[in-house]
mmCIF file of C-alpha atoms and ligand atoms in Angstrom:
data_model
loop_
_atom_site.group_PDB
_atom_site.id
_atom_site.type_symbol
_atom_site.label_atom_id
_atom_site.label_comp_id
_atom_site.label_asym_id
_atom_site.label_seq_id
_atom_site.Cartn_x
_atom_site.Cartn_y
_atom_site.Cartn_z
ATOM 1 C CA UNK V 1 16.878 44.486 -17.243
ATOM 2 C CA UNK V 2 18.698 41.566 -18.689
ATOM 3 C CA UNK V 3 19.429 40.441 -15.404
ATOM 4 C CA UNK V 4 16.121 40.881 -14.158
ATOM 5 C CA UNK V 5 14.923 38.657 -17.007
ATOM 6 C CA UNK V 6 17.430 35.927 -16.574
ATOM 7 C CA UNK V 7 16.814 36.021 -13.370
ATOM 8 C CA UNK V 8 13.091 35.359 -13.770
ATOM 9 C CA UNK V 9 14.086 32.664 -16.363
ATOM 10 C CA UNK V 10 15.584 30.968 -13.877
ATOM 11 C CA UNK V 11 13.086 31.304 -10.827
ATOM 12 C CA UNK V 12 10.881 29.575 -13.684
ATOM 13 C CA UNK V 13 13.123 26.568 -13.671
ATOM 14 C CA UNK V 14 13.715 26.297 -10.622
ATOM 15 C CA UNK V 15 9.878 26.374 -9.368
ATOM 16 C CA UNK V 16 9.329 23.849 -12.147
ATOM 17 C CA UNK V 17 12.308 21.512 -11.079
ATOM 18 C CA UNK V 18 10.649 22.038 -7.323
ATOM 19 C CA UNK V 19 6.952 21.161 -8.646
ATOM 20 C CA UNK V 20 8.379 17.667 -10.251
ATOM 21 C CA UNK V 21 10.497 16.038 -7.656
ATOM 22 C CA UNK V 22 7.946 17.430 -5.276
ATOM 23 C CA UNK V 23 5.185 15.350 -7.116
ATOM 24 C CA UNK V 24 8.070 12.321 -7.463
ATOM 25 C CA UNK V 25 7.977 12.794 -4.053
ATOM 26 C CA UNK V 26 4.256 12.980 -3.362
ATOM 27 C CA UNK V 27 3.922 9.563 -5.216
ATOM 28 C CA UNK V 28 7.017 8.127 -3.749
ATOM 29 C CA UNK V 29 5.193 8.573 -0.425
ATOM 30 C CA UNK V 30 2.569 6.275 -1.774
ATOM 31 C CA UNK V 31 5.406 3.660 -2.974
ATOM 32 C CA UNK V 32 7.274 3.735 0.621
ATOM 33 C CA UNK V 33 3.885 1.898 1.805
ATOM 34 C CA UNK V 34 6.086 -1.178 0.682
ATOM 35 C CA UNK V 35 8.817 -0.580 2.485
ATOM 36 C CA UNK V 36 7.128 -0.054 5.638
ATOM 37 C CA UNK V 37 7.299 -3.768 6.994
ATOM 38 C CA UNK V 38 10.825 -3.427 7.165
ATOM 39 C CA UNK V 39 11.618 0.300 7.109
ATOM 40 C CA UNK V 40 10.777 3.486 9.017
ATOM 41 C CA UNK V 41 11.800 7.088 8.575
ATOM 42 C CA UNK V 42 11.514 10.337 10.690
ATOM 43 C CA UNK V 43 12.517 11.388 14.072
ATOM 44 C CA UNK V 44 11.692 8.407 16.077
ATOM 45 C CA UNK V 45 12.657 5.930 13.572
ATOM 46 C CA UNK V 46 14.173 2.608 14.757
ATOM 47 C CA UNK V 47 15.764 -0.067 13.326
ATOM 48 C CA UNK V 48 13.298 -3.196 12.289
ATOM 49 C CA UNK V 49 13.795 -5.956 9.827
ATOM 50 C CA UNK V 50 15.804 -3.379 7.674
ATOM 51 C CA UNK V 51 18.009 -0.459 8.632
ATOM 52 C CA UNK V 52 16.349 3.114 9.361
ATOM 53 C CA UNK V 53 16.264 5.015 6.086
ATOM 54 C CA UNK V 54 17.030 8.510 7.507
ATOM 55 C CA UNK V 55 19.108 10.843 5.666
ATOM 56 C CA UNK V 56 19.958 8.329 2.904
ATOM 57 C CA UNK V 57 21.599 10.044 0.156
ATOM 58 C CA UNK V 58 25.198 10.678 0.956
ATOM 59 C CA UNK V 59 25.569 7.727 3.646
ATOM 60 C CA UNK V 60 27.936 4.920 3.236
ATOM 61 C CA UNK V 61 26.275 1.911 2.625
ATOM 62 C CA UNK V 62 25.631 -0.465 5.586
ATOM 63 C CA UNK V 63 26.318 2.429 8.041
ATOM 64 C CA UNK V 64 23.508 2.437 10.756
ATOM 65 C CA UNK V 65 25.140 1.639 13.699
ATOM 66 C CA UNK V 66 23.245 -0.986 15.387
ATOM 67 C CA UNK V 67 21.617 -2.604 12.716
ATOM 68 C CA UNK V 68 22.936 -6.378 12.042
ATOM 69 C CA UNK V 69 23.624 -5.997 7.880
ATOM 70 C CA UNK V 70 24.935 -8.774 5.908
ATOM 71 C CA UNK V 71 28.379 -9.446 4.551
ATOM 72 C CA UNK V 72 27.568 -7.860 1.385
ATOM 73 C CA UNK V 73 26.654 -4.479 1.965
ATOM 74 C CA UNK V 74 29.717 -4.606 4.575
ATOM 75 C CA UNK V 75 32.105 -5.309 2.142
ATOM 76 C CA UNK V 76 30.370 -2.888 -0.231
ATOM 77 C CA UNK V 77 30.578 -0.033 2.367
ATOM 78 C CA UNK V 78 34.118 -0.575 2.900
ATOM 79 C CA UNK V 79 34.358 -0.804 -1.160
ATOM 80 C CA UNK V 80 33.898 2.949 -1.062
ATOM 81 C CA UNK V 81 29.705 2.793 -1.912
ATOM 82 C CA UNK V 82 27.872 5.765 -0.555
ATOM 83 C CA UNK V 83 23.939 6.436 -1.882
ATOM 84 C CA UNK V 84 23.382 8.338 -4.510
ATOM 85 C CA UNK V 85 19.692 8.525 -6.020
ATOM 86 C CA UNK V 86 21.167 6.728 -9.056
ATOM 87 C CA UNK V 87 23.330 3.957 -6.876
ATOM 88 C CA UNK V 88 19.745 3.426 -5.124
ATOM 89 C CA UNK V 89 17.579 3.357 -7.761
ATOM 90 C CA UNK V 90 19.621 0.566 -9.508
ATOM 91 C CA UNK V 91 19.808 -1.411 -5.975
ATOM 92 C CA UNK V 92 15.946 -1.614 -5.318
ATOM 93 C CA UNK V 93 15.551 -3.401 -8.757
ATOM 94 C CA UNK V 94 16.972 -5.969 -7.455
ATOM 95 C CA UNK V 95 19.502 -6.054 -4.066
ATOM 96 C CA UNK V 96 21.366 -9.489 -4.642
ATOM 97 C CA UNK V 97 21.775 -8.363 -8.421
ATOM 98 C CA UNK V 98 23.331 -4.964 -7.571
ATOM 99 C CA UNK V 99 25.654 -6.250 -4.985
ATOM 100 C CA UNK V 100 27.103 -8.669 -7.426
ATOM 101 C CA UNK V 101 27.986 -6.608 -9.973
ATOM 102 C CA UNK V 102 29.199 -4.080 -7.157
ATOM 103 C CA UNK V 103 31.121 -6.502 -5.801
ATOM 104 C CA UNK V 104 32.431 -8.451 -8.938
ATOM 105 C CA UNK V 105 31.346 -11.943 -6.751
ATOM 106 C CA UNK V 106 28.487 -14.220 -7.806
ATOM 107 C CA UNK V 107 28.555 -15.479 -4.440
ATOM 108 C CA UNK V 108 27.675 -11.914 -2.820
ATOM 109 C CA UNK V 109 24.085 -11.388 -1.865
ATOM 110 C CA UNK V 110 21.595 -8.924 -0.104
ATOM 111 C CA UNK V 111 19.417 -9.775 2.847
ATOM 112 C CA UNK V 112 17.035 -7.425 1.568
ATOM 113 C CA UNK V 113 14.767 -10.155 -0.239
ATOM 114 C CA UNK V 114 12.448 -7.246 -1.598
ATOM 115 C CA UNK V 115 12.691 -5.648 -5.056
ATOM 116 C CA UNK V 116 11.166 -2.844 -6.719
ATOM 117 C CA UNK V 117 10.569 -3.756 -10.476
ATOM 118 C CA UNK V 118 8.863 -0.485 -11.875
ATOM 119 C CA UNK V 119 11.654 2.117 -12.671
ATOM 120 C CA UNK V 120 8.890 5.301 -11.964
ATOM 121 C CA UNK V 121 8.595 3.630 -8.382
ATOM 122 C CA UNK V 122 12.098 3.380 -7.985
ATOM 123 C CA UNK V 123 12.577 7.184 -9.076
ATOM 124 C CA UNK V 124 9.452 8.375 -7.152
ATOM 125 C CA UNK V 125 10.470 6.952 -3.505
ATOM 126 C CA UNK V 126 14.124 7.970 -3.810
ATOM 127 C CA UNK V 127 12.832 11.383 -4.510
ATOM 128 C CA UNK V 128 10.415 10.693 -1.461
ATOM 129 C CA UNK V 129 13.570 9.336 1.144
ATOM 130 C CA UNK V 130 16.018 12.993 -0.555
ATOM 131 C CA UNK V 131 13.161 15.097 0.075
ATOM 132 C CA UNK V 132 13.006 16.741 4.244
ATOM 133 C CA UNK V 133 10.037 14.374 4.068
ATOM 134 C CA UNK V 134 12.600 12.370 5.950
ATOM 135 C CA UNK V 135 13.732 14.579 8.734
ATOM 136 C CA UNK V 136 9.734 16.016 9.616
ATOM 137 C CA UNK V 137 6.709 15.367 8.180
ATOM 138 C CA UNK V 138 6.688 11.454 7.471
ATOM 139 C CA UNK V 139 7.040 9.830 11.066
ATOM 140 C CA UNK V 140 6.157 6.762 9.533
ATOM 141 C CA UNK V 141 6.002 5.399 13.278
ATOM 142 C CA UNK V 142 2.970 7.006 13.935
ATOM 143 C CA UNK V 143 -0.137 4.518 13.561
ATOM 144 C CA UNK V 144 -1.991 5.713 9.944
ATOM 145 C CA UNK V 145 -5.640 5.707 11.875
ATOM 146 C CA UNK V 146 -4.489 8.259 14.773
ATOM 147 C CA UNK V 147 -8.582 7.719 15.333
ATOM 148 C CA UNK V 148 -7.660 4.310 16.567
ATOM 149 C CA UNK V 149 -7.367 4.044 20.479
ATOM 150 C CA UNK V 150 -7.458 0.100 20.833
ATOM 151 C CA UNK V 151 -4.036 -1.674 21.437
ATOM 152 C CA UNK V 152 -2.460 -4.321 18.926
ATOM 153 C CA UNK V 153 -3.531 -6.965 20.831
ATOM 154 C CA UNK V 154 -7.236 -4.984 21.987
ATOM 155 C CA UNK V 155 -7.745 -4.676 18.084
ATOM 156 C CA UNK V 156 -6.552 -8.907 17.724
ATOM 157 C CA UNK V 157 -8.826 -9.452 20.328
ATOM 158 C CA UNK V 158 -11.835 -7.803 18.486
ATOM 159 C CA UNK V 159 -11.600 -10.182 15.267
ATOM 160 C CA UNK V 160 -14.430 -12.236 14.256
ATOM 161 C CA UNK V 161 -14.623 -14.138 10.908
ATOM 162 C CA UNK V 162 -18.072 -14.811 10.236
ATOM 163 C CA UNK V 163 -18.125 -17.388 7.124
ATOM 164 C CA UNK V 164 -19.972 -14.658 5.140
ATOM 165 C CA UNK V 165 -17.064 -12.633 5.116
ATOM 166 C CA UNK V 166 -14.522 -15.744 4.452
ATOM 167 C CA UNK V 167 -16.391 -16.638 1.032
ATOM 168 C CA UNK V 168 -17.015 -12.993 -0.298
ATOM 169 C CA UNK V 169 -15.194 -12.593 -3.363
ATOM 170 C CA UNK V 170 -14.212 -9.012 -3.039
ATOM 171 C CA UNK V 171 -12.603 -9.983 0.032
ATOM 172 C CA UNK V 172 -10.588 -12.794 -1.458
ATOM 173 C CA UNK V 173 -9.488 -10.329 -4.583
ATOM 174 C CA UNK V 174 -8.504 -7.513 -2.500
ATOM 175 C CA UNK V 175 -6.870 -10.108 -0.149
ATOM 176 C CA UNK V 176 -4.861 -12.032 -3.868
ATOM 177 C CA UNK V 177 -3.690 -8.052 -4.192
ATOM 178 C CA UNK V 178 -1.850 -7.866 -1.188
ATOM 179 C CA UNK V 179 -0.743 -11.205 -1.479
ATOM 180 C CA UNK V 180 1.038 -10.754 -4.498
ATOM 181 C CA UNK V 181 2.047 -7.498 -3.616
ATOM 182 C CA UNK V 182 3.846 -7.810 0.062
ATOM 183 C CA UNK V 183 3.818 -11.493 0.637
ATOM 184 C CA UNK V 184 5.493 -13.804 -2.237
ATOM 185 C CA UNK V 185 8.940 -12.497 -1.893
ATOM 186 C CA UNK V 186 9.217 -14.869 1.284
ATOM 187 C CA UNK V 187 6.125 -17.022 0.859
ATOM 188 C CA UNK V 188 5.359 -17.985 -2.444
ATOM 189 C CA UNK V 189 6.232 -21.198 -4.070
ATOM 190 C CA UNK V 190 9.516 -19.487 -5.617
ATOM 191 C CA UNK V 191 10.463 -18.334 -2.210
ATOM 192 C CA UNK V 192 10.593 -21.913 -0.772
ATOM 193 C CA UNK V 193 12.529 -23.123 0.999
ATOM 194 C CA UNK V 194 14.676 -20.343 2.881
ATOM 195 C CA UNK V 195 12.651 -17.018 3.433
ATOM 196 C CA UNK V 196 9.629 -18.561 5.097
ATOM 197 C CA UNK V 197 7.756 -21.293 6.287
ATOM 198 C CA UNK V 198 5.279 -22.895 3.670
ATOM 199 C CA UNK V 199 1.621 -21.695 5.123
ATOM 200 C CA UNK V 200 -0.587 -24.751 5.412
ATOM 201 C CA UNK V 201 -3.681 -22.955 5.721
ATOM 202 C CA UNK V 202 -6.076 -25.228 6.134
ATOM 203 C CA UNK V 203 -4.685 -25.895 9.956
ATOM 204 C CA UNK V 204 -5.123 -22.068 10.869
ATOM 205 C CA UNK V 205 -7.877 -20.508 12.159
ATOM 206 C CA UNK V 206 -8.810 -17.626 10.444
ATOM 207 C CA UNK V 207 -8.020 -15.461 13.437
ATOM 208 C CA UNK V 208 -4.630 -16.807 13.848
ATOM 209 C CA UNK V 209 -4.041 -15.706 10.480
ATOM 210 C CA UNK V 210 -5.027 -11.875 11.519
ATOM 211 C CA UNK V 211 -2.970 -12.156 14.524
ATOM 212 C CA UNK V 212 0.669 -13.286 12.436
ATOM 213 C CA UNK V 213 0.153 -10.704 9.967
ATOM 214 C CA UNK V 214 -1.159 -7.534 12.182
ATOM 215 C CA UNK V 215 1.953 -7.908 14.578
ATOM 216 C CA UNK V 216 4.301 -10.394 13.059
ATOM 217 C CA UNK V 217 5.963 -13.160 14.589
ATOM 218 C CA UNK V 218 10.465 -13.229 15.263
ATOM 219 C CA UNK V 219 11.313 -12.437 11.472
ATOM 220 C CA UNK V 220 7.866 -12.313 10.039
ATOM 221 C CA UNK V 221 7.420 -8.706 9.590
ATOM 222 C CA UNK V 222 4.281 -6.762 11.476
ATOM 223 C CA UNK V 223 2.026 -5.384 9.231
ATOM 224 C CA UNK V 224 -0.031 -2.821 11.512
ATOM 225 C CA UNK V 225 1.382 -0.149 10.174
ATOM 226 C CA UNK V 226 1.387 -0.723 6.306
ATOM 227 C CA UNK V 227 -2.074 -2.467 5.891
ATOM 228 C CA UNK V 228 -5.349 -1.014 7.675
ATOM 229 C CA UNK V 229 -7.522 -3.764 10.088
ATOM 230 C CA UNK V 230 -9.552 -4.411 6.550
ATOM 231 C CA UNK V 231 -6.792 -5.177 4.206
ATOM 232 C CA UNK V 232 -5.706 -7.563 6.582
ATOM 233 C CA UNK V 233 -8.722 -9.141 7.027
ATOM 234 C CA UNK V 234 -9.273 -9.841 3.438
ATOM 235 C CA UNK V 235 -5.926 -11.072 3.294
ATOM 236 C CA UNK V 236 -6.736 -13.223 5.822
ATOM 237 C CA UNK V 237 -10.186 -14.331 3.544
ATOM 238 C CA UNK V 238 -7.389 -14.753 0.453
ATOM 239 C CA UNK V 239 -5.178 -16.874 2.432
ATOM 240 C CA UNK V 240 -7.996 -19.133 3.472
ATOM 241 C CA UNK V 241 -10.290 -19.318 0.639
ATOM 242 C CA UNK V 242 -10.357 -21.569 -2.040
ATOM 243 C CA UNK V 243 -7.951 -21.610 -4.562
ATOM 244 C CA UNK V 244 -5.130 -19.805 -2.587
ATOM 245 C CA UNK V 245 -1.985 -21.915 -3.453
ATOM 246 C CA UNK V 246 0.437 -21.420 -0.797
HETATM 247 C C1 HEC P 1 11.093 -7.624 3.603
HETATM 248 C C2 HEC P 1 11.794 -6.550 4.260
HETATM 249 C C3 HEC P 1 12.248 -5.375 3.404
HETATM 250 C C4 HEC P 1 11.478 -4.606 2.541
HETATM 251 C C5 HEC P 1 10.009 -4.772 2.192
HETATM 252 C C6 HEC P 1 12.365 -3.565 2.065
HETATM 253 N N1 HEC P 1 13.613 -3.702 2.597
HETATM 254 FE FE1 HEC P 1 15.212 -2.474 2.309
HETATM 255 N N2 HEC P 1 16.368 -3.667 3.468
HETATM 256 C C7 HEC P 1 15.933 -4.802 4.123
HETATM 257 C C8 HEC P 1 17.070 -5.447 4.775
HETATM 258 C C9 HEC P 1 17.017 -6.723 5.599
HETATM 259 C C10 HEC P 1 18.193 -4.644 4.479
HETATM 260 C C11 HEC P 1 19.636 -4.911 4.868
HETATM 261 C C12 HEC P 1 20.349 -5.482 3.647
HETATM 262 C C13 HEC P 1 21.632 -6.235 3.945
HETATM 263 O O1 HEC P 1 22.064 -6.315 5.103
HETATM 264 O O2 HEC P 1 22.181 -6.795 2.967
HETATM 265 C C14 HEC P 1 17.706 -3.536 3.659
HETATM 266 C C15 HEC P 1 18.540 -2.524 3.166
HETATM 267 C C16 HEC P 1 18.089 -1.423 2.466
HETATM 268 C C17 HEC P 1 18.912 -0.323 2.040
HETATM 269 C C18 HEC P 1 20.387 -0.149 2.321
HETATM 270 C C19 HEC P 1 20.481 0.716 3.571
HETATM 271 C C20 HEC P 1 21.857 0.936 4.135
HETATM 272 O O3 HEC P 1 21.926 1.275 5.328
HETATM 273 O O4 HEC P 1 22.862 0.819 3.414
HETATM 274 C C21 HEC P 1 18.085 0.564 1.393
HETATM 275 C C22 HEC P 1 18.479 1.865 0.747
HETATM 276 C C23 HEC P 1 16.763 0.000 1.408
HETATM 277 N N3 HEC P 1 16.791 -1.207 2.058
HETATM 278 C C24 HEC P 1 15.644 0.619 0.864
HETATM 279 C C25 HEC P 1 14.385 0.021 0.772
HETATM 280 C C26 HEC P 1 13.249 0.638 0.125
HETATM 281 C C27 HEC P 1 13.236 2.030 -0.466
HETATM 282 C C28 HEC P 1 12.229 -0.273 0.180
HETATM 283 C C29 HEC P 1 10.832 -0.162 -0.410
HETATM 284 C C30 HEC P 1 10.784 0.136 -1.831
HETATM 285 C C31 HEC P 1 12.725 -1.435 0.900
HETATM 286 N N4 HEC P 1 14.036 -1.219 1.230
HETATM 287 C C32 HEC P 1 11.968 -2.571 1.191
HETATM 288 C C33 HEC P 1 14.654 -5.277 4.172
HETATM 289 C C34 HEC P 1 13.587 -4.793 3.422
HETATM 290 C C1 HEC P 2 10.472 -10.937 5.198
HETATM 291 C C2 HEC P 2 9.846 -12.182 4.857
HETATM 292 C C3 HEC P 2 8.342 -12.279 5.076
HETATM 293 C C4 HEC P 2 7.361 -11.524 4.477
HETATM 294 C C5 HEC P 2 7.539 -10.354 3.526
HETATM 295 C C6 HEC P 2 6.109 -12.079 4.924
HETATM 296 N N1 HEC P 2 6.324 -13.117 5.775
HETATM 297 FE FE1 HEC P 2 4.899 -14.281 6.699
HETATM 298 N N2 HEC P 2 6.344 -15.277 7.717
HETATM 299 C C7 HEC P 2 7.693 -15.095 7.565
HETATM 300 C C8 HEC P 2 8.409 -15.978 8.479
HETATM 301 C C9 HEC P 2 9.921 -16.095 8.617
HETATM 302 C C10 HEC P 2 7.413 -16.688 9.196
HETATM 303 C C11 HEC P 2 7.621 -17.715 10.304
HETATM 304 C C12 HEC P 2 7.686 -16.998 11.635
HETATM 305 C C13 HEC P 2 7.944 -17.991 12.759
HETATM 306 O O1 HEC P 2 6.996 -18.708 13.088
HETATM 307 O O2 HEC P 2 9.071 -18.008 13.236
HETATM 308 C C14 HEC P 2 6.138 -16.230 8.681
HETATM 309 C C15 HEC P 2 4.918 -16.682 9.134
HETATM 310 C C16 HEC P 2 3.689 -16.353 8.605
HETATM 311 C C17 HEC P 2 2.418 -16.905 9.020
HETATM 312 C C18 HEC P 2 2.215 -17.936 10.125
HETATM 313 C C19 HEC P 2 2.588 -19.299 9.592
HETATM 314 C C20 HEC P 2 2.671 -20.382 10.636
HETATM 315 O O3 HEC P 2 2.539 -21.585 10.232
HETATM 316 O O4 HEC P 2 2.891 -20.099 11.818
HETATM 317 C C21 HEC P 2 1.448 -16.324 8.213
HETATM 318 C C22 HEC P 2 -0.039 -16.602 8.253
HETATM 319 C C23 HEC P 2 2.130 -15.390 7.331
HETATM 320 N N3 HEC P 2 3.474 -15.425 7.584
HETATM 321 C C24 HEC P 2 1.502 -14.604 6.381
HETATM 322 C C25 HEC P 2 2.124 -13.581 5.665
HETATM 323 C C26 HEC P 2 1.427 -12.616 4.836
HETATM 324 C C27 HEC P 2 -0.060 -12.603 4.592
HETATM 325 C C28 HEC P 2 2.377 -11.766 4.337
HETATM 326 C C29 HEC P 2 2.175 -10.540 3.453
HETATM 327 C C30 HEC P 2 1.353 -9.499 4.002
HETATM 328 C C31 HEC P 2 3.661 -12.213 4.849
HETATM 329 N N4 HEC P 2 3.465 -13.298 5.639
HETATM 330 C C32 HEC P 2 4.875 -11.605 4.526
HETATM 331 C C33 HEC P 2 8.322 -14.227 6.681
HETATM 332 C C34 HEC P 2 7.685 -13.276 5.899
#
């Protein structure tokens, strides 16, 4: 009987343990969005501006064959550093940060330009890449709008920017959003020089705009797959509206 209790005392805790890294997980899902750009997970997963994040935890750093890392993370694989939720939850506050203390050298530094300043972010989307999610369910190369049966260039093709939809505020404030969110860790005036080129906007047409951020351009990152046709239209309407400072 004992046993039998015990044993339901610890199903309990267990199914409870399950039910919070699952919903870590569930949110974490949510948080990946960011990583998209430069990341994809699941069966099909390839190698874009960032490694493939498949079966994470327990891989030495800098280990996907193929993928051109930078010194750093070399030297910090062949330090001994393999991922463990807590190693990566300190390294996506802030890569460049983490690799120098890692490394005891000032000078050491991360390509990965991105950082991921809330801690229950950085806890929900490592639970999200330890969870199967990784193996199965989240081919994050699959398009998010399976509904969708233009091409990329079919769906550039179809943009028109009447001047209605240029100077309506929502569109520029949803537009700031992503902006701030995705964009300013290469553009940005804090970014300059280095990551990215300064955007002069008032030389682009708005449909040039759509166009560089829907597929990307060499080592400016697509954004198809992270950002419906919408969002990138009103980041299009942020980017050249008034008051966007480049
Ligand atoms: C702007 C592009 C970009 C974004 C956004 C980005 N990363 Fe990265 N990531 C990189 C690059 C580039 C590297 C390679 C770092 C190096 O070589 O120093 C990298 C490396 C990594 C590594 C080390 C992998 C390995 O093989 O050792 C992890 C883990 C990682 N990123 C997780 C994430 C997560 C999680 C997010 C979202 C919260 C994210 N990254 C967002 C570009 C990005
Ligand atoms: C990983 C760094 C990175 C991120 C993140 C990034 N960009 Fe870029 N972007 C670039 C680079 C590099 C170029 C220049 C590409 C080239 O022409 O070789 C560029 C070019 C552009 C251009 C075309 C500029 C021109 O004069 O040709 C636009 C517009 C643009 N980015 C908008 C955005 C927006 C909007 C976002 C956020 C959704 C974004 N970028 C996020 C690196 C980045």
């Amino acid at each position: 009987m004992l046993k039998l209790v015990s044993l339901i005392a610890a199903l309990g805790l267990f199914i409870s343990a399950g039910a919070a890294s699952a919903q870590n997980a569930e949110a974490g899902a949510a948080v990946f969005k960011k990583c998209k750009a430069c990341h994809q997970i699941g069966p099909n997963a390839e190698n874009k501006l960032g490694p493939t994040l498949n079966d994470l935890v327990g891989r030495a750093a800098g280990s996907v064959e193929d993928f051109k890392y930078g010194d750093s993370i070399l030297a910090a694989g062949e330090k001994g550093l393999v991922w463990s939720t807590e190693e990566l939850a300190n390294y996506l506050e802030d890569p460049t940060k983490y690799m120098r203390a890692y490394l005891d050298d000032n000078s050491a530094r991360s390509a990965m330009s991105f950082k991921l300043k809330k801690e229950q972010d950085r806890l929900d989307v490592v639970a999200y890449l330890t969870t199967a999610v990784t193996a199965e369910a989240a081919d994050t190369t699959a398009p998010e709008t399976p509904a969708e049966t233009r091409t990329i260039d079919e769906i550039i093709a179809d943009q028109v920017f009447t001047a209605e939809f240029l100077e309506d505020p929502a569109n520029f404030a949803a537009g700031k959003d992503v902006w701030f969110a995705q964009c300013t860790h290469c553009h940005g005036y804090k970014a300059y020089p280095g990551k990215a080129p300064k955007l002069k906007p008032a030389k682009y047409k708005p449909e040039f705009v759509f166009k560089r951020v829907y597929k990307g351009f060499k080592k400016m990152p697509a954004w198809n797959e992270v950002y419906t046709i919408d969002e990138v239209r009103q980041v299009v309407a942020y980017i050249k509206g008034q008051g966007f400072a480049p």
